[in-house]
CSV table of C-alpha atoms and ligand atoms in Angstrom, one decimal:
chain,number,residue,atom,x,y,z
A,1,UNK,CA,9.3,11.1,21.1
A,2,UNK,CA,12.8,12.7,21.0
A,3,UNK,CA,13.8,10.3,18.3
A,4,UNK,CA,10.9,11.2,16.1
A,5,UNK,CA,11.2,14.9,16.8
A,6,UNK,CA,14.7,14.8,15.2
A,7,UNK,CA,13.0,14.1,11.9
A,8,UNK,CA,10.5,16.9,12.3
A,9,UNK,CA,12.6,20.0,12.9
A,10,UNK,CA,11.0,23.0,11.1
A,11,UNK,CA,14.4,24.7,10.5
A,12,UNK,CA,15.9,21.6,8.9
A,13,UNK,CA,12.8,21.2,6.8
A,14,UNK,CA,13.0,24.7,5.5
A,15,UNK,CA,16.7,24.1,4.8
A,16,UNK,CA,15.9,21.1,2.6
A,17,UNK,CA,13.2,23.1,0.8
A,18,UNK,CA,15.7,25.9,0.1
A,19,UNK,CA,18.3,23.5,-1.1
A,20,UNK,CA,15.9,21.8,-3.4
A,21,UNK,CA,14.8,25.2,-4.8
A,22,UNK,CA,18.4,26.2,-5.3
A,23,UNK,CA,19.3,23.1,-7.4
A,24,UNK,CA,16.1,22.9,-9.4
A,25,UNK,CA,16.3,24.3,-12.9
A,26,UNK,CA,13.1,23.0,-14.4
A,27,UNK,CA,9.8,21.3,-13.3
A,28,UNK,CA,10.0,17.7,-12.0
A,29,UNK,CA,7.2,15.3,-11.1
A,30,UNK,CA,7.8,12.7,-8.4
A,31,UNK,CA,5.5,10.0,-7.0
A,32,UNK,CA,5.6,8.6,-3.4
A,33,UNK,CA,4.5,4.9,-3.4
A,34,UNK,CA,3.2,4.6,0.1
A,35,UNK,CA,0.0,5.8,1.7
A,36,UNK,CA,1.9,6.5,5.0
A,37,UNK,CA,4.1,8.9,3.0
A,38,UNK,CA,1.1,10.5,1.4
A,39,UNK,CA,-0.4,11.2,4.8
A,40,UNK,CA,2.9,12.7,6.1
A,41,UNK,CA,3.2,14.9,3.0
A,42,UNK,CA,-0.3,16.3,3.4
A,43,UNK,CA,-0.3,16.4,7.2
A,44,UNK,CA,2.9,18.4,7.4
A,45,UNK,CA,2.4,20.5,4.2
A,46,UNK,CA,5.5,19.1,2.6
A,47,UNK,CA,4.2,19.6,-0.9
A,48,UNK,CA,3.4,23.2,-0.1
A,49,UNK,CA,6.9,23.8,1.4
A,50,UNK,CA,8.6,22.7,-1.9
A,51,UNK,CA,9.2,25.0,-4.8
A,52,UNK,CA,6.3,25.1,-7.3
A,53,UNK,CA,8.5,23.4,-9.8
A,54,UNK,CA,8.4,20.2,-7.8
A,55,UNK,CA,5.1,18.3,-8.1
A,56,UNK,CA,4.5,15.4,-5.7
A,57,UNK,CA,1.8,13.0,-6.9
A,58,UNK,CA,0.3,10.2,-4.9
A,59,UNK,CA,0.6,6.6,-6.1
A,60,UNK,CA,-1.1,3.3,-5.5
A,61,UNK,CA,0.4,3.0,-2.0
A,62,UNK,CA,-2.7,2.1,0.0
A,63,UNK,CA,-2.9,-1.7,0.3
A,64,UNK,CA,-6.6,-1.6,1.2
A,65,UNK,CA,-7.4,0.7,-1.7
A,66,UNK,CA,-5.8,-1.5,-4.4
A,67,UNK,CA,-7.4,-4.7,-3.3
A,68,UNK,CA,-9.6,-5.7,-6.3
A,69,UNK,CA,-13.3,-5.6,-6.0
A,70,UNK,CA,-13.4,-9.3,-6.9
A,71,UNK,CA,-11.6,-10.2,-3.7
A,72,UNK,CA,-14.1,-8.2,-1.6
A,73,UNK,CA,-16.9,-10.0,-3.4
A,74,UNK,CA,-15.2,-13.4,-2.7
A,75,UNK,CA,-14.7,-12.5,1.0
A,76,UNK,CA,-18.4,-11.6,1.2
A,77,UNK,CA,-19.4,-14.9,-0.5
A,78,UNK,CA,-17.2,-17.0,1.9
A,79,UNK,CA,-18.4,-15.0,4.9
A,80,UNK,CA,-22.0,-15.8,3.9
A,81,UNK,CA,-21.5,-19.6,4.1
A,82,UNK,CA,-22.7,-21.5,7.1
A,83,UNK,CA,-20.0,-22.6,9.6
A,84,UNK,CA,-17.5,-20.0,8.4
A,85,UNK,CA,-15.7,-17.4,10.5
A,86,UNK,CA,-14.0,-14.7,8.3
A,87,UNK,CA,-11.2,-12.9,10.1
A,88,UNK,CA,-10.0,-9.5,8.7
A,89,UNK,CA,-8.3,-6.3,9.6
A,90,UNK,CA,-10.8,-3.6,10.6
A,91,UNK,CA,-9.9,-1.3,7.7
A,92,UNK,CA,-11.3,-3.9,5.2
A,93,UNK,CA,-14.8,-3.8,6.7
A,94,UNK,CA,-16.1,-0.8,4.8
A,95,UNK,CA,-14.3,-1.3,1.5
A,96,UNK,CA,-17.0,-1.5,-1.2
A,97,UNK,CA,-17.6,-4.7,-3.1
A,98,UNK,CA,-19.8,-4.8,-6.1
A,99,UNK,CA,-23.1,-4.8,-4.1
A,100,UNK,CA,-22.1,-4.6,-0.4
A,101,UNK,CA,-19.3,-4.5,2.1
A,102,UNK,CA,-18.1,-6.7,5.0
A,103,UNK,CA,-19.5,-4.4,7.6
A,104,UNK,CA,-23.0,-4.7,6.1
A,105,UNK,CA,-22.6,-8.5,5.9
A,106,UNK,CA,-21.7,-8.6,9.6
A,107,UNK,CA,-24.7,-6.5,10.4
A,108,UNK,CA,-26.8,-9.1,8.5
A,109,UNK,CA,-25.4,-11.9,10.7
A,110,UNK,CA,-22.3,-13.1,9.0
A,111,UNK,CA,-19.6,-14.2,11.5
A,112,UNK,CA,-16.9,-11.6,10.6
A,113,UNK,CA,-14.3,-10.9,13.2
A,114,UNK,CA,-11.7,-8.1,13.3
A,115,UNK,CA,-8.3,-9.3,14.2
A,116,UNK,CA,-5.0,-7.3,14.7
A,117,UNK,CA,-2.7,-10.0,13.4
A,118,UNK,CA,-3.0,-13.2,11.3
A,119,UNK,CA,-1.8,-15.2,14.3
A,120,UNK,CA,-4.9,-14.0,16.1
A,121,UNK,CA,-6.9,-15.6,13.3
A,122,UNK,CA,-5.0,-18.9,14.0
A,123,UNK,CA,-6.2,-18.6,17.6
A,124,UNK,CA,-9.8,-18.3,16.4
A,125,UNK,CA,-9.3,-21.4,14.4
A,126,UNK,CA,-7.9,-23.3,17.4
A,127,UNK,CA,-10.8,-22.2,19.6
A,128,UNK,CA,-13.5,-23.1,17.0
A,129,UNK,CA,-12.6,-26.5,15.6
A,130,UNK,CA,-16.1,-27.0,14.3
A,131,UNK,CA,-15.9,-24.0,12.0
A,132,UNK,CA,-13.9,-23.0,8.9
A,133,UNK,CA,-11.8,-20.0,9.8
A,134,UNK,CA,-10.6,-17.9,6.8
A,135,UNK,CA,-8.2,-15.0,7.2
A,136,UNK,CA,-8.4,-12.3,4.5
A,137,UNK,CA,-4.7,-11.6,3.8
A,138,UNK,CA,-4.2,-8.4,2.0
A,139,UNK,CA,-1.3,-5.9,1.7
A,140,UNK,CA,2.1,-5.2,0.3
A,141,UNK,CA,5.3,-7.0,1.0
A,142,UNK,CA,5.1,-5.6,4.6
A,143,UNK,CA,2.3,-7.9,5.6
A,144,UNK,CA,3.3,-10.9,3.6
A,145,UNK,CA,5.8,-12.4,6.1
A,146,UNK,CA,3.4,-12.4,9.0
A,147,UNK,CA,0.6,-13.8,6.8
A,148,UNK,CA,3.0,-16.5,5.5
A,149,UNK,CA,4.0,-17.3,9.0
A,150,UNK,CA,0.4,-17.9,10.0
A,151,UNK,CA,0.0,-20.5,7.2
A,152,UNK,CA,3.4,-22.1,8.2
A,153,UNK,CA,2.3,-22.4,11.8
A,154,UNK,CA,-1.2,-23.7,10.8
A,155,UNK,CA,0.6,-26.5,8.8
A,156,UNK,CA,2.9,-27.3,11.7
A,157,UNK,CA,0.0,-27.4,14.2
A,158,UNK,CA,-2.1,-29.6,11.8
A,159,UNK,CA,-4.9,-27.0,11.9
A,160,UNK,CA,-7.3,-28.3,9.2
A,161,UNK,CA,-9.9,-25.6,9.6
A,162,UNK,CA,-7.7,-22.6,8.7
A,163,UNK,CA,-7.2,-21.0,5.3
A,164,UNK,CA,-6.2,-17.7,3.8
A,165,UNK,CA,-7.9,-15.7,1.1
A,166,UNK,CA,-4.8,-14.0,-0.3
A,167,UNK,CA,-4.7,-10.7,-2.1
A,168,UNK,CA,-1.0,-9.7,-1.5
A,169,UNK,CA,0.5,-7.3,-4.0
A,170,UNK,CA,4.1,-6.4,-4.9
A,171,UNK,CA,5.4,-2.8,-5.4
A,172,UNK,CA,8.1,-3.1,-8.1
A,173,UNK,CA,5.7,-4.5,-10.8
A,174,UNK,CA,3.3,-1.7,-10.0
A,175,UNK,CA,6.0,0.9,-10.5
A,176,UNK,CA,6.8,-0.7,-13.9
A,177,UNK,CA,3.1,-0.7,-14.8
A,178,UNK,CA,2.8,3.0,-14.0
A,179,UNK,CA,5.9,3.9,-16.0
A,180,UNK,CA,4.6,1.9,-19.0
A,181,UNK,CA,1.2,3.7,-19.0
A,182,UNK,CA,0.7,6.0,-22.0
A,183,UNK,CA,1.1,9.6,-20.9
A,184,UNK,CA,3.1,8.7,-17.8
A,185,UNK,CA,4.2,11.9,-16.0
A,186,UNK,CA,6.3,10.4,-13.2
A,187,UNK,CA,10.0,11.2,-13.4
A,188,UNK,CA,11.2,9.8,-10.1
A,189,UNK,CA,9.9,7.7,-7.2
A,190,UNK,CA,10.1,7.8,-3.5
A,191,UNK,CA,10.0,4.0,-2.7
A,192,UNK,CA,8.3,2.9,0.5
A,193,UNK,CA,10.9,2.4,3.3
A,194,UNK,CA,8.9,-0.2,5.2
A,195,UNK,CA,8.4,-2.4,2.2
A,196,UNK,CA,12.1,-2.3,1.5
A,197,UNK,CA,13.0,-3.3,5.1
A,198,UNK,CA,11.5,-6.7,4.0
A,199,UNK,CA,12.5,-6.9,0.4
A,200,UNK,CA,15.6,-4.7,0.2
A,201,UNK,CA,15.9,-2.7,-2.9
A,202,UNK,CA,17.8,-4.8,-5.5
A,203,UNK,CA,14.5,-5.3,-7.4
A,204,UNK,CA,14.3,-1.5,-8.0
A,205,UNK,CA,17.7,-1.3,-9.6
A,206,UNK,CA,16.7,-2.7,-13.1
A,207,UNK,CA,13.6,-0.4,-13.1
A,208,UNK,CA,15.7,2.7,-12.4
A,209,UNK,CA,18.2,1.6,-15.1
A,210,UNK,CA,15.8,0.5,-17.8
A,211,UNK,CA,13.3,3.4,-17.4
A,212,UNK,CA,15.8,6.1,-16.6
A,213,UNK,CA,14.1,7.1,-13.4
A,214,UNK,CA,15.7,7.8,-10.0
A,215,UNK,CA,14.2,5.7,-7.2
A,216,UNK,CA,15.0,6.8,-3.6
A,217,UNK,CA,14.1,4.4,-0.8
A,218,UNK,CA,12.5,6.9,1.7
A,219,UNK,CA,11.2,6.9,5.3
A,220,UNK,CA,8.1,8.5,6.7
A,221,UNK,CA,9.0,11.4,8.7
A,222,UNK,CA,9.0,14.9,7.2
A,223,UNK,CA,12.8,15.2,7.0
A,224,UNK,CA,13.0,11.7,5.5
A,225,UNK,CA,10.6,12.7,2.7
A,226,UNK,CA,12.3,16.0,2.1
A,227,UNK,CA,15.7,14.3,1.9
A,228,UNK,CA,14.1,11.7,-0.5
A,229,UNK,CA,12.8,14.5,-2.7
A,230,UNK,CA,16.2,16.2,-2.6
A,231,UNK,CA,18.1,13.1,-3.6
A,232,UNK,CA,15.6,12.5,-6.4
A,233,UNK,CA,15.9,16.0,-7.8
A,234,UNK,CA,19.6,15.9,-7.5
A,235,UNK,CA,19.8,12.9,-9.7
A,236,UNK,CA,17.3,14.3,-12.2
A,237,UNK,CA,19.2,17.5,-12.5
A,238,UNK,CA,22.4,15.5,-13.1
A,239,UNK,CA,20.7,13.2,-15.6
A,240,UNK,CA,21.2,10.2,-13.4
A,241,UNK,CA,18.9,7.3,-12.6
A,242,UNK,CA,19.9,4.9,-9.9
A,243,UNK,CA,18.5,3.6,-6.6
A,244,UNK,CA,19.5,5.5,-3.4
A,245,UNK,CA,18.7,4.5,0.1
A,246,UNK,CA,17.6,7.5,2.2
A,247,UNK,CA,16.2,5.2,4.9
A,248,UNK,CA,19.5,3.5,5.8
A,249,UNK,CA,18.6,3.4,9.5
A,250,UNK,CA,16.1,0.7,8.7
A,251,UNK,CA,16.8,-0.7,5.2
A,252,UNK,CA,19.6,-2.8,3.9
A,253,UNK,CA,20.1,-3.6,0.2
A,254,UNK,CA,19.3,-7.4,0.6
A,255,UNK,CA,16.4,-6.8,3.0
A,256,UNK,CA,15.3,-9.2,5.7
A,257,UNK,CA,16.4,-12.8,4.7
A,258,UNK,CA,14.3,-14.6,7.3
A,259,UNK,CA,11.1,-12.7,6.3
A,260,UNK,CA,11.8,-13.4,2.6
A,261,UNK,CA,12.4,-17.1,3.3
A,262,UNK,CA,9.0,-17.7,4.9
A,263,UNK,CA,7.3,-15.6,2.2
A,264,UNK,CA,9.0,-17.6,-0.6
A,265,UNK,CA,8.1,-20.9,1.1
A,266,UNK,CA,4.4,-20.2,1.5
A,267,UNK,CA,3.7,-17.9,-1.4
A,268,UNK,CA,4.4,-17.8,-5.1
A,269,UNK,CA,4.3,-15.0,-7.6
A,270,UNK,CA,1.0,-14.7,-9.5
A,271,UNK,CA,-0.6,-12.2,-11.9
A,272,UNK,CA,-2.9,-9.8,-9.9
A,273,UNK,CA,-5.6,-7.4,-10.7
A,274,UNK,CA,-5.2,-4.0,-8.9
A,275,UNK,CA,-8.1,-1.8,-8.2
A,276,UNK,CA,-7.7,1.2,-10.5
A,277,UNK,CA,-4.7,-0.2,-12.4
A,278,UNK,CA,-6.1,-3.4,-13.9
A,279,UNK,CA,-4.1,-6.6,-14.4
A,280,UNK,CA,-0.4,-6.5,-13.7
A,281,UNK,CA,1.7,-9.6,-14.5
A,282,UNK,CA,3.6,-11.2,-11.6
A,283,UNK,CA,2.4,-8.4,-9.3
A,284,UNK,CA,0.9,-10.5,-6.6
A,285,UNK,CA,1.5,-13.4,-4.2
A,286,UNK,CA,-0.7,-16.5,-4.0
A,287,UNK,CA,-0.5,-19.6,-1.9
A,288,UNK,CA,2.3,-22.0,-3.2
A,289,UNK,CA,1.5,-25.5,-4.2
A,290,UNK,CA,3.2,-26.9,-1.1
A,291,UNK,CA,0.6,-25.1,1.1
A,292,UNK,CA,-2.4,-25.3,-1.3
A,293,UNK,CA,-4.6,-26.9,1.3
A,294,UNK,CA,-4.5,-23.6,3.3
A,295,UNK,CA,-5.6,-21.6,0.3
A,296,UNK,CA,-9.2,-20.4,0.7
A,297,UNK,CA,-9.6,-20.4,-3.1
A,298,UNK,CA,-8.9,-24.1,-3.1
A,299,UNK,CA,-11.6,-24.7,-0.5
A,300,UNK,CA,-14.2,-22.2,-1.6
A,301,UNK,CA,-13.7,-21.7,-5.3
A,302,UNK,CA,-11.4,-19.3,-7.2
A,303,UNK,CA,-11.9,-15.5,-7.3
A,304,UNK,CA,-13.5,-14.5,-10.6
A,305,UNK,CA,-12.1,-11.2,-11.8
A,306,UNK,CA,-14.8,-8.7,-12.6
A,307,UNK,CA,-14.7,-5.5,-14.6
A,308,UNK,CA,-14.5,-2.5,-12.3
A,309,UNK,CA,-17.4,-0.2,-12.2
A,310,UNK,CA,-16.5,3.5,-12.4
A,311,UNK,CA,-19.5,5.4,-11.2
A,312,UNK,CA,-19.0,8.8,-9.7
A,313,UNK,CA,-15.9,7.9,-7.7
A,314,UNK,CA,-12.6,8.7,-9.4
A,315,UNK,CA,-10.4,6.5,-7.0
A,316,UNK,CA,-8.9,4.7,-10.0
A,317,UNK,CA,-7.5,8.0,-11.3
A,318,UNK,CA,-6.3,8.9,-7.7
A,319,UNK,CA,-4.5,5.6,-7.4
A,320,UNK,CA,-2.8,6.1,-10.7
A,321,UNK,CA,-1.7,9.6,-9.7
A,322,UNK,CA,-3.7,11.2,-12.5
A,323,UNK,CA,-5.7,13.5,-10.2
A,324,UNK,CA,-5.3,14.7,-6.7
A,325,UNK,CA,-8.2,13.9,-4.3
A,326,UNK,CA,-9.2,17.6,-4.1
A,327,UNK,CA,-9.7,17.6,-7.9
A,328,UNK,CA,-12.5,15.1,-7.6
A,329,UNK,CA,-15.8,17.0,-7.8
A,330,UNK,CA,-17.3,14.9,-5.0
A,331,UNK,CA,-14.4,15.5,-2.5
A,332,UNK,CA,-15.5,16.8,0.8
A,333,UNK,CA,-19.1,17.4,-0.3
A,334,UNK,CA,-20.9,14.2,-1.6
A,335,UNK,CA,-17.9,12.1,-0.4
A,336,UNK,CA,-16.6,12.3,3.2
A,337,UNK,CA,-15.2,9.6,5.6
A,338,UNK,CA,-18.7,9.4,7.1
A,339,UNK,CA,-20.4,8.9,3.8
A,340,UNK,CA,-17.6,7.7,1.5
A,341,UNK,CA,-18.2,7.0,-2.2
A,342,UNK,CA,-14.9,5.1,-2.8
A,343,UNK,CA,-12.2,3.1,-1.2
A,344,UNK,CA,-9.6,5.9,-1.2
A,345,UNK,CA,-11.9,7.8,1.2
A,346,UNK,CA,-12.8,4.7,3.2
A,347,UNK,CA,-9.3,3.5,4.0
A,348,UNK,CA,-7.3,5.3,6.7
A,349,UNK,CA,-4.3,5.1,4.4
A,350,UNK,CA,-6.2,6.4,1.4
A,351,UNK,CA,-5.2,9.6,-0.3
A,352,UNK,CA,-8.7,11.0,-0.3
A,353,UNK,CA,-8.9,10.4,3.5
A,354,UNK,CA,-5.6,12.1,4.0
A,355,UNK,CA,-6.7,15.2,2.1
A,356,UNK,CA,-10.0,15.3,3.9
A,357,UNK,CA,-8.3,15.0,7.3
A,358,UNK,CA,-5.6,17.5,6.7
A,359,UNK,CA,-6.7,19.7,3.8
A,360,UNK,CA,-10.4,20.2,3.7
A,361,UNK,CA,-11.8,22.5,1.0
A,362,UNK,CA,-13.3,25.8,2.2
A,363,UNK,CA,-16.6,25.1,3.8
A,364,UNK,CA,-15.9,21.3,3.8
B,401,SF4,S1,-13.2,12.0,-3.1
B,401,SF4,FE1,-14.5,10.2,-2.9
B,401,SF4,S2,-15.6,10.1,-4.8
B,401,SF4,FE2,-13.7,11.3,-5.2
B,401,SF4,S3,-12.1,9.9,-5.8
B,401,SF4,FE3,-12.0,10.2,-3.6
B,401,SF4,S4,-13.2,8.4,-2.8
B,401,SF4,FE4,-13.8,8.7,-4.9
């Protein structure tokens, strides 16, 4: 706990806030690209500690939230087949598909099992040789190496009843897509430290250069985030735009070579639809040709992209940073974690869940 407490000192936090206020000469809008950072910002009131001139907006940093509806529908379709066991992380169970979710499908009798790692899904496959075991592999670059390793090990073990339904997404193309959106307000980014422990941050350098935005690789503790904001504002005030690494205790510029190696062997870059953000070229990972026999889409049919339905939920706008959760009319009243209307309230890492947990509206 001591180690963590070092990054939560109130005096140091106020010191950062004062310094940021002192160097700020005009309003700036920054986006954090990680649901964990969003939770820390709201939980510790970091946005309220900052001067009013600094606006923090929350980006598409929740991997569960950005998983497109078409993949939930495909997972439901596969789970409904006889002789199939679908393995998934628990936070995917209540994510809404077009007509249902995995939790409801399980209640109706589908064999859907919650696992805590993809390797656990491999064990399920070994223990159930008569069934097809499908692991629903979602997430950013942080989960991709372990998911790739499961496929690699399945191949080495000759497990023929194991496959992965892959909806892995990549952060840098999403940052570019946000910057290219008409009316973009974001002037600087706090990049997700744990993603960069895997990938490093070379991929962010051309984005900072070409779009003229500072990008600061940032950790998750309050002082990490405040230092990330400070470094971003310092660059903006000087008219600079480069990548800085605030999270140097965990991140190196080239990242983790072993993790990248297994990812690159098992996966390949593909276009991907993001919930709330539409199609983004080369923004996802799919199973590479060498491992195609472990691709659930090769076994059970490809995912058909479907138009997103809007309805009352404004999660798309929340994921694009266009509104804060508490600006949604349903927040905390018609939409709560117990009765969620959308994925950003369902997911533990979702921005709406963070606001509900730490900043309820009066009477909410
Ligand atoms: S508060 Fe609920 S309805 Fe509103 S955007 Fe968030 S998840 Fe959707």
